[in-house]
Amino acid sequence: MKSIRKLTAASLTVCMLIGLSACGDMTPRGRDTAIGAGAGALGGAILTNGSGLGTVGGAAVGGVIGNQVGK
């Protein structure tokens, strides 16, 4: 069981590092949109207990809000 947790933690760390490196040359508005979509997806997943529709809806709403904040 511990090896699965270690593998999961290592995988999440690698995915986060790859994801963050992809945002290096983004415009501020694009970066705000991506951050808003990520935060919205997380919020949607939490509020709907992991529902796929809630996660996608949260990402869409968060992306729009993040895009408009950068204006």
mmCIF file with all atom_site columns, C-alpha atoms in Angstrom:
data_model
loop_
_atom_site.group_PDB
_atom_site.id
_atom_site.type_symbol
_atom_site.label_atom_id
_atom_site.label_alt_id
_atom_site.label_comp_id
_atom_site.label_asym_id
_atom_site.label_entity_id
_atom_site.label_seq_id
_atom_site.pdbx_PDB_ins_code
_atom_site.Cartn_x
_atom_site.Cartn_y
_atom_site.Cartn_z
_atom_site.occupancy
_atom_site.B_iso_or_equiv
_atom_site.pdbx_formal_charge
_atom_site.auth_seq_id
_atom_site.auth_comp_id
_atom_site.auth_asym_id
_atom_site.auth_atom_id
_atom_site.pdbx_PDB_model_num
ATOM 1  C CA . MET A 1 1  ? 0.000   0.000  0.000   1.00 0.00 ? 1  MET A CA 1
ATOM 2  C CA . LYS A 1 2  ? 2.855   2.391  0.784   1.00 0.00 ? 2  LYS A CA 1
ATOM 3  C CA . SER A 1 3  ? 4.438   1.780  -2.614  1.00 0.00 ? 3  SER A CA 1
ATOM 4  C CA . ILE A 1 4  ? 1.215   2.831  -4.357  1.00 0.00 ? 4  ILE A CA 1
ATOM 5  C CA . ARG A 1 5  ? 1.127   6.050  -2.347  1.00 0.00 ? 5  ARG A CA 1
ATOM 6  C CA . LYS A 1 6  ? 4.755   6.780  -3.165  1.00 0.00 ? 6  LYS A CA 1
ATOM 7  C CA . LEU A 1 7  ? 4.138   6.108  -6.858  1.00 0.00 ? 7  LEU A CA 1
ATOM 8  C CA . THR A 1 8  ? 1.063   8.354  -6.825  1.00 0.00 ? 8  THR A CA 1
ATOM 9  C CA . ALA A 1 9  ? 2.944   11.173 -5.088  1.00 0.00 ? 9  ALA A CA 1
ATOM 10 C CA . ALA A 1 10 ? 5.852   10.903 -7.516  1.00 0.00 ? 10 ALA A CA 1
ATOM 11 C CA . SER A 1 11 ? 3.506   10.868 -10.515 1.00 0.00 ? 11 SER A CA 1
ATOM 12 C CA . LEU A 1 12 ? 1.637   13.940 -9.290  1.00 0.00 ? 12 LEU A CA 1
ATOM 13 C CA . THR A 1 13 ? 4.898   15.778 -8.706  1.00 0.00 ? 13 THR A CA 1
ATOM 14 C CA . VAL A 1 14 ? 6.160   15.014 -12.206 1.00 0.00 ? 14 VAL A CA 1
ATOM 15 C CA . CYS A 1 15 ? 2.838   16.042 -13.770 1.00 0.00 ? 15 CYS A CA 1
ATOM 16 C CA . MET A 1 16 ? 2.819   19.322 -11.855 1.00 0.00 ? 16 MET A CA 1
ATOM 17 C CA . LEU A 1 17 ? 6.378   20.137 -12.926 1.00 0.00 ? 17 LEU A CA 1
ATOM 18 C CA . ILE A 1 18 ? 5.599   19.394 -16.564 1.00 0.00 ? 18 ILE A CA 1
ATOM 19 C CA . GLY A 1 19 ? 2.415   21.449 -16.375 1.00 0.00 ? 19 GLY A CA 1
ATOM 20 C CA . LEU A 1 20 ? 4.183   24.418 -14.814 1.00 0.00 ? 20 LEU A CA 1
ATOM 21 C CA . SER A 1 21 ? 6.999   24.354 -17.346 1.00 0.00 ? 21 SER A CA 1
ATOM 22 C CA . ALA A 1 22 ? 4.466   24.542 -20.177 1.00 0.00 ? 22 ALA A CA 1
ATOM 23 C CA . CYS A 1 23 ? 3.270   27.930 -18.888 1.00 0.00 ? 23 CYS A CA 1
ATOM 24 C CA . GLY A 1 24 ? 6.711   29.542 -19.124 1.00 0.00 ? 24 GLY A CA 1
ATOM 25 C CA . ASP A 1 25 ? 6.155   31.504 -22.332 1.00 0.00 ? 25 ASP A CA 1
ATOM 26 C CA . MET A 1 26 ? 2.432   32.192 -22.034 1.00 0.00 ? 26 MET A CA 1
ATOM 27 C CA . THR A 1 27 ? 0.998   35.685 -22.187 1.00 0.00 ? 27 THR A CA 1
ATOM 28 C CA . PRO A 1 28 ? -0.349  37.004 -18.882 1.00 0.00 ? 28 PRO A CA 1
ATOM 29 C CA . ARG A 1 29 ? -3.914  36.665 -20.160 1.00 0.00 ? 29 ARG A CA 1
ATOM 30 C CA . GLY A 1 30 ? -3.372  33.062 -21.262 1.00 0.00 ? 30 GLY A CA 1
ATOM 31 C CA . ARG A 1 31 ? -1.762  32.257 -17.941 1.00 0.00 ? 31 ARG A CA 1
ATOM 32 C CA . ASP A 1 32 ? -4.710  33.796 -16.059 1.00 0.00 ? 32 ASP A CA 1
ATOM 33 C CA . THR A 1 33 ? -7.116  31.738 -18.180 1.00 0.00 ? 33 THR A CA 1
ATOM 34 C CA . ALA A 1 34 ? -5.225  28.513 -17.454 1.00 0.00 ? 34 ALA A CA 1
ATOM 35 C CA . ILE A 1 35 ? -5.033  29.243 -13.730 1.00 0.00 ? 35 ILE A CA 1
ATOM 36 C CA . GLY A 1 36 ? -8.742  30.089 -13.638 1.00 0.00 ? 36 GLY A CA 1
ATOM 37 C CA . ALA A 1 37 ? -9.619  26.878 -15.466 1.00 0.00 ? 37 ALA A CA 1
ATOM 38 C CA . GLY A 1 38 ? -7.519  24.805 -13.077 1.00 0.00 ? 38 GLY A CA 1
ATOM 39 C CA . ALA A 1 39 ? -8.981  26.456 -10.004 1.00 0.00 ? 39 ALA A CA 1
ATOM 40 C CA . GLY A 1 40 ? -12.498 26.164 -11.426 1.00 0.00 ? 40 GLY A CA 1
ATOM 41 C CA . ALA A 1 41 ? -12.033 22.476 -12.184 1.00 0.00 ? 41 ALA A CA 1
ATOM 42 C CA . LEU A 1 42 ? -10.811 21.850 -8.655  1.00 0.00 ? 42 LEU A CA 1
ATOM 43 C CA . GLY A 1 43 ? -13.701 23.824 -7.171  1.00 0.00 ? 43 GLY A CA 1
ATOM 44 C CA . GLY A 1 44 ? -16.240 22.098 -9.407  1.00 0.00 ? 44 GLY A CA 1
ATOM 45 C CA . ALA A 1 45 ? -14.912 18.682 -8.474  1.00 0.00 ? 45 ALA A CA 1
ATOM 46 C CA . ILE A 1 46 ? -15.037 19.486 -4.767  1.00 0.00 ? 46 ILE A CA 1
ATOM 47 C CA . LEU A 1 47 ? -18.537 20.972 -4.871  1.00 0.00 ? 47 LEU A CA 1
ATOM 48 C CA . THR A 1 48 ? -20.002 18.083 -6.883  1.00 0.00 ? 48 THR A CA 1
ATOM 49 C CA . ASN A 1 49 ? -18.147 15.245 -5.125  1.00 0.00 ? 49 ASN A CA 1
ATOM 50 C CA . GLY A 1 50 ? -16.016 14.404 -8.169  1.00 0.00 ? 50 GLY A CA 1
ATOM 51 C CA . SER A 1 51 ? -18.699 14.583 -10.836 1.00 0.00 ? 51 SER A CA 1
ATOM 52 C CA . GLY A 1 52 ? -17.224 14.842 -14.319 1.00 0.00 ? 52 GLY A CA 1
ATOM 53 C CA . LEU A 1 53 ? -19.827 17.357 -15.403 1.00 0.00 ? 53 LEU A CA 1
ATOM 54 C CA . GLY A 1 54 ? -19.175 19.512 -12.343 1.00 0.00 ? 54 GLY A CA 1
ATOM 55 C CA . THR A 1 55 ? -15.428 19.411 -12.985 1.00 0.00 ? 55 THR A CA 1
ATOM 56 C CA . VAL A 1 56 ? -15.774 20.399 -16.641 1.00 0.00 ? 56 VAL A CA 1
ATOM 57 C CA . GLY A 1 57 ? -18.345 23.076 -15.813 1.00 0.00 ? 57 GLY A CA 1
ATOM 58 C CA . GLY A 1 58 ? -16.092 24.504 -13.124 1.00 0.00 ? 58 GLY A CA 1
ATOM 59 C CA . ALA A 1 59 ? -13.146 24.550 -15.527 1.00 0.00 ? 59 ALA A CA 1
ATOM 60 C CA . ALA A 1 60 ? -15.196 26.384 -18.157 1.00 0.00 ? 60 ALA A CA 1
ATOM 61 C CA . VAL A 1 61 ? -16.479 29.001 -15.725 1.00 0.00 ? 61 VAL A CA 1
ATOM 62 C CA . GLY A 1 62 ? -13.055 29.424 -14.127 1.00 0.00 ? 62 GLY A CA 1
ATOM 63 C CA . GLY A 1 63 ? -11.407 29.811 -17.516 1.00 0.00 ? 63 GLY A CA 1
ATOM 64 C CA . VAL A 1 64 ? -13.837 32.538 -18.566 1.00 0.00 ? 64 VAL A CA 1
ATOM 65 C CA . ILE A 1 65 ? -13.370 34.374 -15.278 1.00 0.00 ? 65 ILE A CA 1
ATOM 66 C CA . GLY A 1 66 ? -9.586  34.064 -15.484 1.00 0.00 ? 66 GLY A CA 1
ATOM 67 C CA . ASN A 1 67 ? -9.647  35.360 -19.045 1.00 0.00 ? 67 ASN A CA 1
ATOM 68 C CA . GLN A 1 68 ? -11.694 38.396 -18.079 1.00 0.00 ? 68 GLN A CA 1
ATOM 69 C CA . VAL A 1 69 ? -9.544  39.206 -15.053 1.00 0.00 ? 69 VAL A CA 1
ATOM 70 C CA . GLY A 1 70 ? -6.563  39.618 -17.374 1.00 0.00 ? 70 GLY A CA 1
ATOM 71 C CA . LYS A 1 71 ? -8.258  42.316 -19.459 1.00 0.00 ? 71 LYS A CA 1
#
